Structures are given as C-alpha cells and as structure tokens.
mmCIF file of C-alpha atoms in Angstrom:
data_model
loop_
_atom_site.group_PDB
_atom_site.id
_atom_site.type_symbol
_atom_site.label_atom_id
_atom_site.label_comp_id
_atom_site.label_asym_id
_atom_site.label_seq_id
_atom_site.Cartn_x
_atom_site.Cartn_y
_atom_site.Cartn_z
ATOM 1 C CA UNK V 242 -30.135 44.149 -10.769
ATOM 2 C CA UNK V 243 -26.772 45.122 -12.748
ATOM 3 C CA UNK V 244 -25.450 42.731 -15.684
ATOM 4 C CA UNK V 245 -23.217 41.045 -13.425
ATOM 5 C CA UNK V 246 -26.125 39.160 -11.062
ATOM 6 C CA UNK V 247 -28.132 38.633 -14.584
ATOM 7 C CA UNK V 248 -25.049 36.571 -15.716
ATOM 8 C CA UNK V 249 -24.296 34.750 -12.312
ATOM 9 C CA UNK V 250 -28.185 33.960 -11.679
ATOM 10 C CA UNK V 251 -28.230 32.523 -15.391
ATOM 11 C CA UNK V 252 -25.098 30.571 -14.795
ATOM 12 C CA UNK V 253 -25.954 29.738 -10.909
ATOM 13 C CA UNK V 254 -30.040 28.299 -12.892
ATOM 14 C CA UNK V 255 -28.147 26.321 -15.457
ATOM 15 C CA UNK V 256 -25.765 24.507 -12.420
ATOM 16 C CA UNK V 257 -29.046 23.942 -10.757
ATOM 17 C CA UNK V 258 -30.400 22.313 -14.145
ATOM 18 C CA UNK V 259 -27.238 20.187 -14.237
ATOM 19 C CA UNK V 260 -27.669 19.021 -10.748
ATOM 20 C CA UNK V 261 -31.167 17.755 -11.516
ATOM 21 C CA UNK V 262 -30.303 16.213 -14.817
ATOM 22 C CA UNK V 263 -27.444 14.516 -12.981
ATOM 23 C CA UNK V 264 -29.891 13.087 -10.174
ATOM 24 C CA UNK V 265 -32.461 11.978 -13.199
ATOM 25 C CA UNK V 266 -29.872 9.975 -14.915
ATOM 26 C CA UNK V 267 -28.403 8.456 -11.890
ATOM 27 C CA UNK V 268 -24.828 10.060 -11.830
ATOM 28 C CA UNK V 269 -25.419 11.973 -8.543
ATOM 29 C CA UNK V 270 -27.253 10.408 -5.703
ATOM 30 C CA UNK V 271 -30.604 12.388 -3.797
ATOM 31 C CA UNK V 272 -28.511 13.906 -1.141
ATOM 32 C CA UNK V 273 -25.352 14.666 -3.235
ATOM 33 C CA UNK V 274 -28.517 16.417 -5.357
ATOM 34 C CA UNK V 275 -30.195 17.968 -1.943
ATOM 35 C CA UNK V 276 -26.859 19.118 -0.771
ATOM 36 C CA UNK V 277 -26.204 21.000 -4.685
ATOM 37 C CA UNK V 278 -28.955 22.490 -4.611
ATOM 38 C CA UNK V 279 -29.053 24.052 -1.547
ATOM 39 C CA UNK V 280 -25.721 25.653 -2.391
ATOM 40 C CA UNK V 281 -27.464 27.030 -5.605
ATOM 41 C CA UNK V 282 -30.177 28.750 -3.703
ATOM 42 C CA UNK V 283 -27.705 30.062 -0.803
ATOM 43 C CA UNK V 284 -25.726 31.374 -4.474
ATOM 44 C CA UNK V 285 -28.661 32.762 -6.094
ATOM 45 C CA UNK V 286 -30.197 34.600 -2.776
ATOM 46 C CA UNK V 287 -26.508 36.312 -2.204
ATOM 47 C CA UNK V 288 -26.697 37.312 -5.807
ATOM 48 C CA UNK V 289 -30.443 38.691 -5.575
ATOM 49 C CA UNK V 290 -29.805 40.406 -1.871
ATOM 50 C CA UNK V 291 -26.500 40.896 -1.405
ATOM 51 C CA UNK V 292 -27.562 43.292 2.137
ATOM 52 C CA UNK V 293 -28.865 39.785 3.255
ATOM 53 C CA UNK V 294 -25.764 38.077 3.557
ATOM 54 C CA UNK V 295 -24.017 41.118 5.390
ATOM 55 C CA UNK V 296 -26.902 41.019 7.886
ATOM 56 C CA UNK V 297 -25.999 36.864 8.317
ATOM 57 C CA UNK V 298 -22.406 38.153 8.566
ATOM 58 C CA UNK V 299 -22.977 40.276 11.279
ATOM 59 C CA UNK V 300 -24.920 38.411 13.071
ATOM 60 C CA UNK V 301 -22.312 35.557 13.288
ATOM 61 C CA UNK V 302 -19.387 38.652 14.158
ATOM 62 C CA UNK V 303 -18.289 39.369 10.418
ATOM 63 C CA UNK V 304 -17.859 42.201 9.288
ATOM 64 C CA UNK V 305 -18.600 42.413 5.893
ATOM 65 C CA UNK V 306 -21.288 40.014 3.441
ATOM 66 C CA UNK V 307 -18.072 39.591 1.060
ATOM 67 C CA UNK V 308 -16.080 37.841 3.796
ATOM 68 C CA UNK V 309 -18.561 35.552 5.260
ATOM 69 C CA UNK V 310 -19.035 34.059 1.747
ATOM 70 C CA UNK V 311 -14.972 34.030 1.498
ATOM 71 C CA UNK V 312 -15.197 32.015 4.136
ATOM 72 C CA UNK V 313 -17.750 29.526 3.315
ATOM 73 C CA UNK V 314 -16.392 28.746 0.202
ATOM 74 C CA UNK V 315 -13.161 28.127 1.293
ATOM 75 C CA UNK V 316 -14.410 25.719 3.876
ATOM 76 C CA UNK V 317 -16.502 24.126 0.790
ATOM 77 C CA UNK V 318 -13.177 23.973 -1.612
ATOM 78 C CA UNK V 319 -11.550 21.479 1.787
ATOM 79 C CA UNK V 320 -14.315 19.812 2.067
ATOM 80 C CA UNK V 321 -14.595 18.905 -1.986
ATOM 81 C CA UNK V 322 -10.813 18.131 -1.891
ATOM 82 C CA UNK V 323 -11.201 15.904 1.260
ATOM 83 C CA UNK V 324 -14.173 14.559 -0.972
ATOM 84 C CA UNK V 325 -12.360 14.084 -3.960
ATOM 85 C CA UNK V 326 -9.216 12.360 -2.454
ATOM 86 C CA UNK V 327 -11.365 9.633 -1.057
ATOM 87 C CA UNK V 328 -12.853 9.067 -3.945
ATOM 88 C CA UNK V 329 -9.467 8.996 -5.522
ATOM 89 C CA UNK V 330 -8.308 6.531 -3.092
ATOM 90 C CA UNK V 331 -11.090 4.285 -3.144
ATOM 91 C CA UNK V 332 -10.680 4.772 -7.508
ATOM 92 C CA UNK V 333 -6.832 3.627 -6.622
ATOM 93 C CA UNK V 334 -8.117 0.568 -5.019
ATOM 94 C CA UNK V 335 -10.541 -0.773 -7.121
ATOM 95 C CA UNK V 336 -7.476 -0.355 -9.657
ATOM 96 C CA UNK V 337 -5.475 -2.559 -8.039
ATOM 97 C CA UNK V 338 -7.786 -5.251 -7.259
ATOM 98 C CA UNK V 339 -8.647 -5.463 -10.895
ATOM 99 C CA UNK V 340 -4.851 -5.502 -11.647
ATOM 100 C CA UNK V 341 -4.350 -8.619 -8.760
ATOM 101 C CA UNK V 342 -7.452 -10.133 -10.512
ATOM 102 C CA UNK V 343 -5.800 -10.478 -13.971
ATOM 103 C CA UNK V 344 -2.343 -10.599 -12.218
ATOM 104 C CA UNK V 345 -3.153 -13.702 -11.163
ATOM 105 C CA UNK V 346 -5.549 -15.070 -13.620
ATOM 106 C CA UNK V 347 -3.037 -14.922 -16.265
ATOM 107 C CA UNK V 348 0.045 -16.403 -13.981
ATOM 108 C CA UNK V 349 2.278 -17.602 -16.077
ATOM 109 C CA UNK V 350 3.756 -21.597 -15.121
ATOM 110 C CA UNK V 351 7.170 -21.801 -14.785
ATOM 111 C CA UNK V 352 6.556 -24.958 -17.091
ATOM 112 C CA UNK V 353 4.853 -23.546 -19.571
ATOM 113 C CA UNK V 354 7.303 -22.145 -21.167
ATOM 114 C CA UNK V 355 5.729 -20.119 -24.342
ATOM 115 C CA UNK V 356 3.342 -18.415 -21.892
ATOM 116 C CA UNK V 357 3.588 -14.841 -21.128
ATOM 117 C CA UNK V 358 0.206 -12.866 -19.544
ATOM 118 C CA UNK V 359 0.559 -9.822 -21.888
ATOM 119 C CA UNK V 360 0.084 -12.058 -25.348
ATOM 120 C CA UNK V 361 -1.978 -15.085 -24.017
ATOM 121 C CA UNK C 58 15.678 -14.027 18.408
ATOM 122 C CA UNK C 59 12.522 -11.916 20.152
ATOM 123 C CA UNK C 60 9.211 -13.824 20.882
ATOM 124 C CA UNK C 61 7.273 -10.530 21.497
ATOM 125 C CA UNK C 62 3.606 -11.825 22.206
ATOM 126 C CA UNK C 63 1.737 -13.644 24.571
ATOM 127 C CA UNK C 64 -0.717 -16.207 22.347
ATOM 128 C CA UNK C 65 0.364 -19.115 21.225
ATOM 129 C CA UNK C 66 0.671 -20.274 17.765
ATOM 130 C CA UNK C 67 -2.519 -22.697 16.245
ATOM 131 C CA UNK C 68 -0.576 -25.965 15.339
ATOM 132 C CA UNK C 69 2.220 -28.156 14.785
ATOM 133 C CA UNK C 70 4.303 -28.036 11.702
ATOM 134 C CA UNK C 71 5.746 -30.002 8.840
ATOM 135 C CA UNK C 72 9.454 -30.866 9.382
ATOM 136 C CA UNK C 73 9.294 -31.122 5.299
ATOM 137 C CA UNK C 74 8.769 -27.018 5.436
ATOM 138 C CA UNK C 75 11.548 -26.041 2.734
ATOM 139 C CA UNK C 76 8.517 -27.564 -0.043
ATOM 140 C CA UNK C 77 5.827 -25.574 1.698
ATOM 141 C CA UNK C 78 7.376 -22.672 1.062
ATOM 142 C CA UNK C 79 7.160 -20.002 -1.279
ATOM 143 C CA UNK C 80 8.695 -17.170 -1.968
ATOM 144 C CA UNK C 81 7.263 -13.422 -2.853
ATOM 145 C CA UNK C 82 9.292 -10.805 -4.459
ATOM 146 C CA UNK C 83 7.899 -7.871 -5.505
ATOM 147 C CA UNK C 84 9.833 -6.369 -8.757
ATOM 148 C CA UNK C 85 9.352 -3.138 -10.324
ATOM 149 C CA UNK C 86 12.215 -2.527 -13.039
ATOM 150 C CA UNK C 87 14.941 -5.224 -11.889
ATOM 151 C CA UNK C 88 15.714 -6.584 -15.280
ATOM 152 C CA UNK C 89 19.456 -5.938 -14.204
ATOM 153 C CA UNK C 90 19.737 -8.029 -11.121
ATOM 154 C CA UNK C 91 16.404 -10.016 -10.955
ATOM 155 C CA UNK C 92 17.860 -13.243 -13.033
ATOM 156 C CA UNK C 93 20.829 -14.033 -9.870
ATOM 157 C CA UNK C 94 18.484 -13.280 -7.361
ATOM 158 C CA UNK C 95 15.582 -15.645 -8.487
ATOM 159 C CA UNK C 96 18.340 -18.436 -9.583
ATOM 160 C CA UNK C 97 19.927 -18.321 -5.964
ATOM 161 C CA UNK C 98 16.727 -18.462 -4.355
ATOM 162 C CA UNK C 99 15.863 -21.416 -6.496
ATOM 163 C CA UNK C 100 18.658 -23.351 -5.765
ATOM 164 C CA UNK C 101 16.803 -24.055 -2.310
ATOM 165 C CA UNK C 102 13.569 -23.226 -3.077
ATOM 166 C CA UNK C 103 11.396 -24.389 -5.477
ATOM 167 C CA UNK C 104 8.116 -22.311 -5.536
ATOM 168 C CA UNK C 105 9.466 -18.908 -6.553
ATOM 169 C CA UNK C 106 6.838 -16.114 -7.120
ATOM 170 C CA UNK C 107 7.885 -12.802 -8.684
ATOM 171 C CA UNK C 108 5.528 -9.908 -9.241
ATOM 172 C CA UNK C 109 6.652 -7.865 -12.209
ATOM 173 C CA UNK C 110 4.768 -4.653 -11.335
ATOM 174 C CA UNK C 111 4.397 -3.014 -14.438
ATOM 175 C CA UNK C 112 7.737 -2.864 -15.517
ATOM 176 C CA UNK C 113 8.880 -1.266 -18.084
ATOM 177 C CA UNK C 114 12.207 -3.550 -19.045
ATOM 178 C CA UNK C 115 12.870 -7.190 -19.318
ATOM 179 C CA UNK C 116 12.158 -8.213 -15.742
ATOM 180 C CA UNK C 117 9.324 -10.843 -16.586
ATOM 181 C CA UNK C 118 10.704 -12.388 -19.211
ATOM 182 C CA UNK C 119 14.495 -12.754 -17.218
ATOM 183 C CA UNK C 120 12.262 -13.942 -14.243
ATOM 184 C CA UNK C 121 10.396 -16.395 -15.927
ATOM 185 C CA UNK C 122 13.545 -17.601 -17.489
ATOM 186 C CA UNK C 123 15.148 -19.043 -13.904
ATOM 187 C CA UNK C 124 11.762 -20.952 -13.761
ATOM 188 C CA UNK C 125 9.466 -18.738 -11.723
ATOM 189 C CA UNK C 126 5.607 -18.453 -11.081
ATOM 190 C CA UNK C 127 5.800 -14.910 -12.636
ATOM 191 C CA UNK C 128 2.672 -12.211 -12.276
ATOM 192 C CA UNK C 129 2.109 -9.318 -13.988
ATOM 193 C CA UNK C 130 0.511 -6.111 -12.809
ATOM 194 C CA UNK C 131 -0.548 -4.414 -15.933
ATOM 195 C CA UNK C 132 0.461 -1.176 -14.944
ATOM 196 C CA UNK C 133 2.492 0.144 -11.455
ATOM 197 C CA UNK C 134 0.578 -0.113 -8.290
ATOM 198 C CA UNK C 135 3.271 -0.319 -5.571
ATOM 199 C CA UNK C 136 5.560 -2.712 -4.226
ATOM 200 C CA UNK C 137 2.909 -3.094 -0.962
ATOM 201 C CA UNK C 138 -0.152 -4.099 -4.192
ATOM 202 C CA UNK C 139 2.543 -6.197 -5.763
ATOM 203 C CA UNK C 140 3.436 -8.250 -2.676
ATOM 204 C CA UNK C 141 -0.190 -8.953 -1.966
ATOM 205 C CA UNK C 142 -0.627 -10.484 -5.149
ATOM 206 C CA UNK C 143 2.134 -12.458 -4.551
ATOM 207 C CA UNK C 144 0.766 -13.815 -1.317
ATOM 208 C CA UNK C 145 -2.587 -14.071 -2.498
ATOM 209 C CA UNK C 146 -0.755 -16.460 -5.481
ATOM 210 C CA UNK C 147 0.823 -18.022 -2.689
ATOM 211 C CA UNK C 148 -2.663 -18.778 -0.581
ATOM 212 C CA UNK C 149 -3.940 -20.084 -3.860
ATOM 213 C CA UNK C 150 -0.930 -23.053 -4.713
ATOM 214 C CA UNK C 151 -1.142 -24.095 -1.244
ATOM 215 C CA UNK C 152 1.565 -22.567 0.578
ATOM 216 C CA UNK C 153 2.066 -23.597 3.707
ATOM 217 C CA UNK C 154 4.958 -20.559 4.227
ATOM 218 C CA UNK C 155 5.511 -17.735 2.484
ATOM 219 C CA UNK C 156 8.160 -15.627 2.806
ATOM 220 C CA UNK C 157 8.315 -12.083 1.373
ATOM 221 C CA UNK C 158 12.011 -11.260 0.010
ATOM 222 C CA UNK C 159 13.931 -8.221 -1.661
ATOM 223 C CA UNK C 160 14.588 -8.229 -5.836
ATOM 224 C CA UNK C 161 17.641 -6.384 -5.541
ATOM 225 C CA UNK C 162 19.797 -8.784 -4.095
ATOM 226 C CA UNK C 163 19.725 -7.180 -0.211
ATOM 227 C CA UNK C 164 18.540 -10.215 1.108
ATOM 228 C CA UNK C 165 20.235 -13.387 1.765
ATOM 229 C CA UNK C 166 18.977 -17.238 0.648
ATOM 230 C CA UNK C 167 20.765 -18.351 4.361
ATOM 231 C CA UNK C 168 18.450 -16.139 6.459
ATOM 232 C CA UNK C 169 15.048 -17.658 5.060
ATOM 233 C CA UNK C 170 15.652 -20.673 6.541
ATOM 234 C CA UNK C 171 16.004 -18.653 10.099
ATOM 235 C CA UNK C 172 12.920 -16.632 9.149
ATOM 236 C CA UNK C 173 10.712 -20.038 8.380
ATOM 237 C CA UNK C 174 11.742 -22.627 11.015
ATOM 238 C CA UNK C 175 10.626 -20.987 13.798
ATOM 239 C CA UNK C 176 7.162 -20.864 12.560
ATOM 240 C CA UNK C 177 7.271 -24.033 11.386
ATOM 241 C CA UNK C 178 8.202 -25.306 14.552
ATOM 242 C CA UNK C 179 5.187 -24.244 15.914
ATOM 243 C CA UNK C 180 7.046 -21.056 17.765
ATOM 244 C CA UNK C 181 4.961 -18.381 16.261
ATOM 245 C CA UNK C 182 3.316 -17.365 12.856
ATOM 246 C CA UNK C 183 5.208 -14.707 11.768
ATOM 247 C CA UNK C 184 8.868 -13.636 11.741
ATOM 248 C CA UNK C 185 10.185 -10.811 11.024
ATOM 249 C CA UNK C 186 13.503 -9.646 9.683
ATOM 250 C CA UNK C 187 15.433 -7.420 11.717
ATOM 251 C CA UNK C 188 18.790 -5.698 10.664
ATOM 252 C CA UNK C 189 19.187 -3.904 13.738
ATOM 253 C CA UNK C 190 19.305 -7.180 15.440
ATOM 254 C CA UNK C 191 21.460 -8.924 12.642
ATOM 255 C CA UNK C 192 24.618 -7.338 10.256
ATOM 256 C CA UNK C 193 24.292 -5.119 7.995
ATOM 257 C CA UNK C 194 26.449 -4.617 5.147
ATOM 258 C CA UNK C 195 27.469 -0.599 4.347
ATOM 259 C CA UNK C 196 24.523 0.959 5.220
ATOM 260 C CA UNK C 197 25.139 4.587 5.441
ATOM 261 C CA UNK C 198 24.288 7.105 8.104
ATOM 262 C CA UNK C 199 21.633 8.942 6.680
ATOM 263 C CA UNK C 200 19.903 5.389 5.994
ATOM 264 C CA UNK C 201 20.675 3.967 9.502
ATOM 265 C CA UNK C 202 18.961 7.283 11.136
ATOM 266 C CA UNK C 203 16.162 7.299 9.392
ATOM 267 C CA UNK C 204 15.342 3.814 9.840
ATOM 268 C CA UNK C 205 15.732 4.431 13.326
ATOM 269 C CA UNK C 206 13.344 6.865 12.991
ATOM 270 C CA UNK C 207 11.111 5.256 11.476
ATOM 271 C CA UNK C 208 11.059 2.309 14.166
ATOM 272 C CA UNK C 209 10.333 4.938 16.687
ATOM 273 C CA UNK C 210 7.429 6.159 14.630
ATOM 274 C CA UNK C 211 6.309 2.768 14.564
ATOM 275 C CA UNK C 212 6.182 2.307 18.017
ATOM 276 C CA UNK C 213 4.929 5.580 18.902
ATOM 277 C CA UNK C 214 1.970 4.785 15.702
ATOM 278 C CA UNK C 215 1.334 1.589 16.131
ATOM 279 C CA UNK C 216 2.203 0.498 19.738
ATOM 280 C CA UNK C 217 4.012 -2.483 18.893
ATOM 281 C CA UNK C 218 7.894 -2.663 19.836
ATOM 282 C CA UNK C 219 9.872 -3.883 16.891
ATOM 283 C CA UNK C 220 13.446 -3.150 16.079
ATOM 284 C CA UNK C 221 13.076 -2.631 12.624
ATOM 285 C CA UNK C 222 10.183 -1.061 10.950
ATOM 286 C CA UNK C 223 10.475 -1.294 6.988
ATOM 287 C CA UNK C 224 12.686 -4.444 6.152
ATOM 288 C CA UNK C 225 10.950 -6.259 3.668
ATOM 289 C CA UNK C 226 11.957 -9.607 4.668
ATOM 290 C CA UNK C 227 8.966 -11.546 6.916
ATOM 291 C CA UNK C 228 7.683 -15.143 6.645
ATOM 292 C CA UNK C 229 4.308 -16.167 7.259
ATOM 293 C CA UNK C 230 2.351 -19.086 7.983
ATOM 294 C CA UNK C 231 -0.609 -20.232 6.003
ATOM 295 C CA UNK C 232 -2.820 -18.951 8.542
ATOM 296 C CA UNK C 233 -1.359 -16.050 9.303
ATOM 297 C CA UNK C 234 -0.794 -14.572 5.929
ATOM 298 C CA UNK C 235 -4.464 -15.560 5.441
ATOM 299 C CA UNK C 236 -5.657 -12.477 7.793
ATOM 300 C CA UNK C 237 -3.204 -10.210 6.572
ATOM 301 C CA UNK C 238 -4.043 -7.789 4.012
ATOM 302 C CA UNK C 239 -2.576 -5.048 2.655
ATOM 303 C CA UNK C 240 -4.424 -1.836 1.271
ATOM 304 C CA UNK C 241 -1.873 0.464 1.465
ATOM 305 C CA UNK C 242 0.012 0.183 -2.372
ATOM 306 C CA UNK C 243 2.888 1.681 -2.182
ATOM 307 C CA UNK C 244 5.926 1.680 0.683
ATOM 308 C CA UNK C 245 3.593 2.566 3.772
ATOM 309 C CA UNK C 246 2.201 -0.881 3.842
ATOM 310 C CA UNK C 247 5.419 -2.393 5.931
ATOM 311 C CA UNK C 248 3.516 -0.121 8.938
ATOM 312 C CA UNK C 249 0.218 -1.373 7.782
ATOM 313 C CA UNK C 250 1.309 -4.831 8.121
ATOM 314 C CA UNK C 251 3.121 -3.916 11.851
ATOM 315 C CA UNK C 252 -0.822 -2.670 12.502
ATOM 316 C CA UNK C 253 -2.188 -5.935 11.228
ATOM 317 C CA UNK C 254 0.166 -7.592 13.184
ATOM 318 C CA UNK C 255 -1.129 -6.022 16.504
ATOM 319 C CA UNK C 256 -4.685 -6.031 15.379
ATOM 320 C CA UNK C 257 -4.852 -9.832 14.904
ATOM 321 C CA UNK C 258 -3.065 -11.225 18.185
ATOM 322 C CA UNK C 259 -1.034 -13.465 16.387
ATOM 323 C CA UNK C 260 2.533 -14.620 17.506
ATOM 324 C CA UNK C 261 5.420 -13.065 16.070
ATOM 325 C CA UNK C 262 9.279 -12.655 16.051
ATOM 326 C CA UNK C 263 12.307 -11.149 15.410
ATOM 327 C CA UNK C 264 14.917 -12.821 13.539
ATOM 328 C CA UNK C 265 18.075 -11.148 12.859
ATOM 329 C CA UNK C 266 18.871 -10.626 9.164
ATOM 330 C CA UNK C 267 21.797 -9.445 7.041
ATOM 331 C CA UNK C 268 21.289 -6.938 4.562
ATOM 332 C CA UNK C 269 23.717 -5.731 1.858
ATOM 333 C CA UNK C 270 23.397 -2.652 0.744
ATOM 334 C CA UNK C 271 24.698 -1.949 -2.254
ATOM 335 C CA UNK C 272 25.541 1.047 -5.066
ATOM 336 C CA UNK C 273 22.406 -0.597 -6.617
ATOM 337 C CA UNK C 274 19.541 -1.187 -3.812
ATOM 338 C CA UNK C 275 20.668 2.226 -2.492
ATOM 339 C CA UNK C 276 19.841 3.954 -5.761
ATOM 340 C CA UNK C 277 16.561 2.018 -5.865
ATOM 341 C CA UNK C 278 15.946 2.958 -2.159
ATOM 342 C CA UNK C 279 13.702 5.016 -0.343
ATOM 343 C CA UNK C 280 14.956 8.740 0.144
ATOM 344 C CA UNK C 281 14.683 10.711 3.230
ATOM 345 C CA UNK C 282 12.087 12.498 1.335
ATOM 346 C CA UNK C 283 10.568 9.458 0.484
ATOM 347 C CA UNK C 284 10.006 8.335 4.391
ATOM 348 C CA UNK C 285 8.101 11.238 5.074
ATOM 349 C CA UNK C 286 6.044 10.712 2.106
ATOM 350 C CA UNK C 287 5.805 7.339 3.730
ATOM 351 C CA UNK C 288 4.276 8.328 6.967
ATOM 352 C CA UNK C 289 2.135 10.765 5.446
ATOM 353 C CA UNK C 290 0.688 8.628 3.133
ATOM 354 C CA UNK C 291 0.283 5.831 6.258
ATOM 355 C CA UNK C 292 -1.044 8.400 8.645
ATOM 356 C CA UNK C 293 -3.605 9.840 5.984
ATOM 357 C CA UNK C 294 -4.171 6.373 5.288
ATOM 358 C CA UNK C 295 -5.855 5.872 9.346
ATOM 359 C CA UNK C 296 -7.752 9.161 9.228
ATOM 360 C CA UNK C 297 -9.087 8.182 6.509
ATOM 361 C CA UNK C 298 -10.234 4.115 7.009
#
C-alpha cells in the first residue's frame, strides 16, 4: 500500500465516523446513513484493490478501473445537486410561509395610524 | 368577453360587490409611483391591500399613507409569495372578491369593475385580464412577441387556451381564490395559477384590459432573458412537485 491509499483510507474511515456520528445525533436519517456508508466501503475497497474495480469495469464494457469510477461519481455529483436543489426549494418555501405568517400577523390597519410591522 | 369552460359557477352574487372587494398589489420597490396608484384605486375601492415585499425604499410607509391594509414581507420572496399573502389577507377580512392589480400604474381603476361583475353576476369565478383582447398602450415589439410566446407556451404547457399568459390583472371569487394557491415565488406563478385554473374545473373568463406601458413599468419589467428564466423555473417547478 503506497502513502497515497494510507491517506485516502484514513480520510475515507474518518467520513465513515462522521456518517455514524451524524445518524447518532439525529442529523442524517438510517438510510441517508445506509446509503453513506455504502459509498465509503465501495471508496475504501477501490483504494485497497484497485485491479478489482478494473475487473467491475470490464465486465460492464469499460475499459479502464479509473473510468468506471469517473463515471460513478459524476452520476453521484447530479444526483447530490438534484438532491440539494430540492432541499433548497423546499428551504425557499418554508421561508416564505414564515414570511406570510408574520406578513400578516403584523398587518398594519389603515386606521391605526402609528402602526408599522417592523417597530410594533 | 370569453366564457372558456363548461361548469357552472356555485351561486348568486351581491349586487353591493364594489364593498366585497379587495384589492391585491404586490410591491417590491415602488416608493416612486405606489402613492397615485393606491389613492386612485381608493377612490372606488375601499379595502386596498398592498404587499411591500421587502423593499428597500419608502413603499410601506407611502402605501400606508393613502390608507391601505399594508403587509410586509420581511425580506424579498417574489411578487407570486407576495400576492398570496395578499389574498390570503384578503380570505381572512372577508372578501367576497379579490382582485389582483399592478403597482406600477399599468393597470386601470375602469377595468376592475369589468374584471368583477361578471363573477359577481354569477357568470363565472374567475376573470382574467387580457391585453391581447383589450388596448394596449406602447407596448413594444420585443414585449408583444414574447408575450405571444409565452401564451403559446402556455397552451402547449398547460392545455388551457388563453390569450394572454402573464398579465397580472385577475379577479376572484371568495371561493375560487380559496383553492388557489400559489407555490411558485417569483414570476412563474401567473402559469401556475393558469394550471390551477385547469386543475380545479372552475369557470373562468377573459376580459379585455388596457395596459399602459410606460418608461417606468418597462424598466421594472420582465426581460427576454427573464421569460426564459420564467419557464425554466415553471417547468423545473412540475418535474419537480
């Protein structure tokens, strides 16, 4: 094992730490936390036997180990952007139906004429 | 005027509609022009609601000067977030009509009355404004196309054959603007609402409208740029539901 899979195993251990302190605290939920870690172990068995993802590569009509794992984690990166814009959007709306809520909560009457939402 | 669907509206209406009615505008940074706008409308009307959406100028306070119901959204969330408060304001002080209508002075007081008697006749629940059908006042070529664009994308989208896709001035009745509701923030929710329209069955129609365009409501305008923004953000918006 060279210096380079020493570093990315340590690194690749302490995500998988993360992951599980993330599930125990209740930031991530079980199959956010099953889906994590099986990306850690696919990571750490490239990293241990790199011949063994060439042999997966071939066997799906890739050439090369390198490219098949090109490939997957571009189709990850999508499918965390995809993740993250929903998340974004559903963030967005939860925004502005807290904004409505005080929007109208703090209405100001057109007869009351000190009033004014951002003071009151 | 175009009845375009086949149901029939719930009830019969007040002939007393002008004090059942209120009216929505949506106002992001219209200190300039909001104050003639609001007092016009209130010469006929008296249940004005504006929506200061997070402006950063005087528009509140010169709205709540003419004697408005005036909201504030705390920060920005869109003119489609800010119109939704307005008719959820609406819903709550009893409206009978509301009627959703343009801060920067492209819409005319006359024309509400042509927008709201209709429904409260008992003809339909909802009727839309359409300047394709009315006049319009110097609206320039690069506007006119894309609007006509954007009809046919709304027809093509949303299956439902309107004239004019993104003129912001509609009236609803109680009951329709009840099952309305708008998640789309920002300028896609006119198709939204076309969507809503089609989804609920309810009775609807045209009613032509004048609009003036001006140096002013063409600056604060939607680009060409911005319509395609506009349908990607409303297309993106149905993958996604």
């Amino acid at each position: 094992m060279n210096l380079f899979q020493i570093v990315a195993l340590a690194v690749v251990g302490l995500l998988a730490i993360f992951t599980l302190v993330a599930l125990a605290r209740g930031w991530a939920t079980r199959r956010e936390t099953a889906l994590w870690i099986c990306v850690w172990i696919a990571a750490a068995v490239a990293l241990v036997w790199p011949n063994f993802t060439t042999k997966i590569a071939k066997a799906v009509g890739i050439d090369r180990g390198s490219n098949l794992l090109l490939y997957c984690a571009v189709v990850v990166m999508m499918i965390g952007f995809l993740m993250t814009y929903v998340r974004l959007r559903r963030l967005r709306r939860d925004m502005t139906l807290l904004v409505r809520h005080l929007a109208i909560r703090d209405a100001a009457d057109p007869t009351d004429t000190d009033a004014d939402p951002a003071t009151s | 005027m175009r009845m375009t669907t086949s149901s029939t509206p719930s009830e019969d209406r007040s002939a007393d509609w002008r004090r059942d009615t209120y009216i929505v505008i949506a106002a992001y940074n219209e200190g300039t022009c909001i104050e003639p706008v609001v007092r016009e409308v209130r010469e006929q009307y008296a249940n004005v609601i504006v929506v200061d959406d997070g402006s950063s100028d005087d528009t509140f306070d010169a709205a709540k000067r003419c004697g408005a119901f005036v909201l504030r959204h705390a920060i920005n969330r869109g003119q489609g977030a800010a119109i939704q408060t307005g008719i959820e304001f609406a819903l709550k002080c009893g409206a009978a009509y509301i009627v959703t209508f343009d801060a920067d002075g492209q819409h005319r007081v006359e024309d509400i009355a042509a927008l709201v008697e209709p429904i409260a006749r008992g003809d339909c629940e909802i009727a839309l404004g359409s300047r394709f059908l009315g006049t319009t006042t110097k609206m320039p070529a690069t506007r006119r196309l894309t609007l006509r664009l954007a009809v046919l994308f709304t027809r093509a989208v949303s299956r439902v054959n309107v004239t004019d896709a993104h003129n912001g001035f509609r009236a609803f009745s109680r009951t329709a603007a009840r099952q309305m509701n708008i998640t789309l923030d920002r300028m896609a929710h006119a198709s939204e609402l076309i969507d809503q329209i089609r989804a609920t069955r309810l009775p609807f129609i045209e009613v032509p409208v004048e609009i003036r365009y001006t140096e002013y409501s063409l600056r604060k305008g939607q680009s060409s740029r911005g319509a395609i923004q506009i349908a990607i953000h409303y297309l993106l918006a149905r993958v996604l539901q």
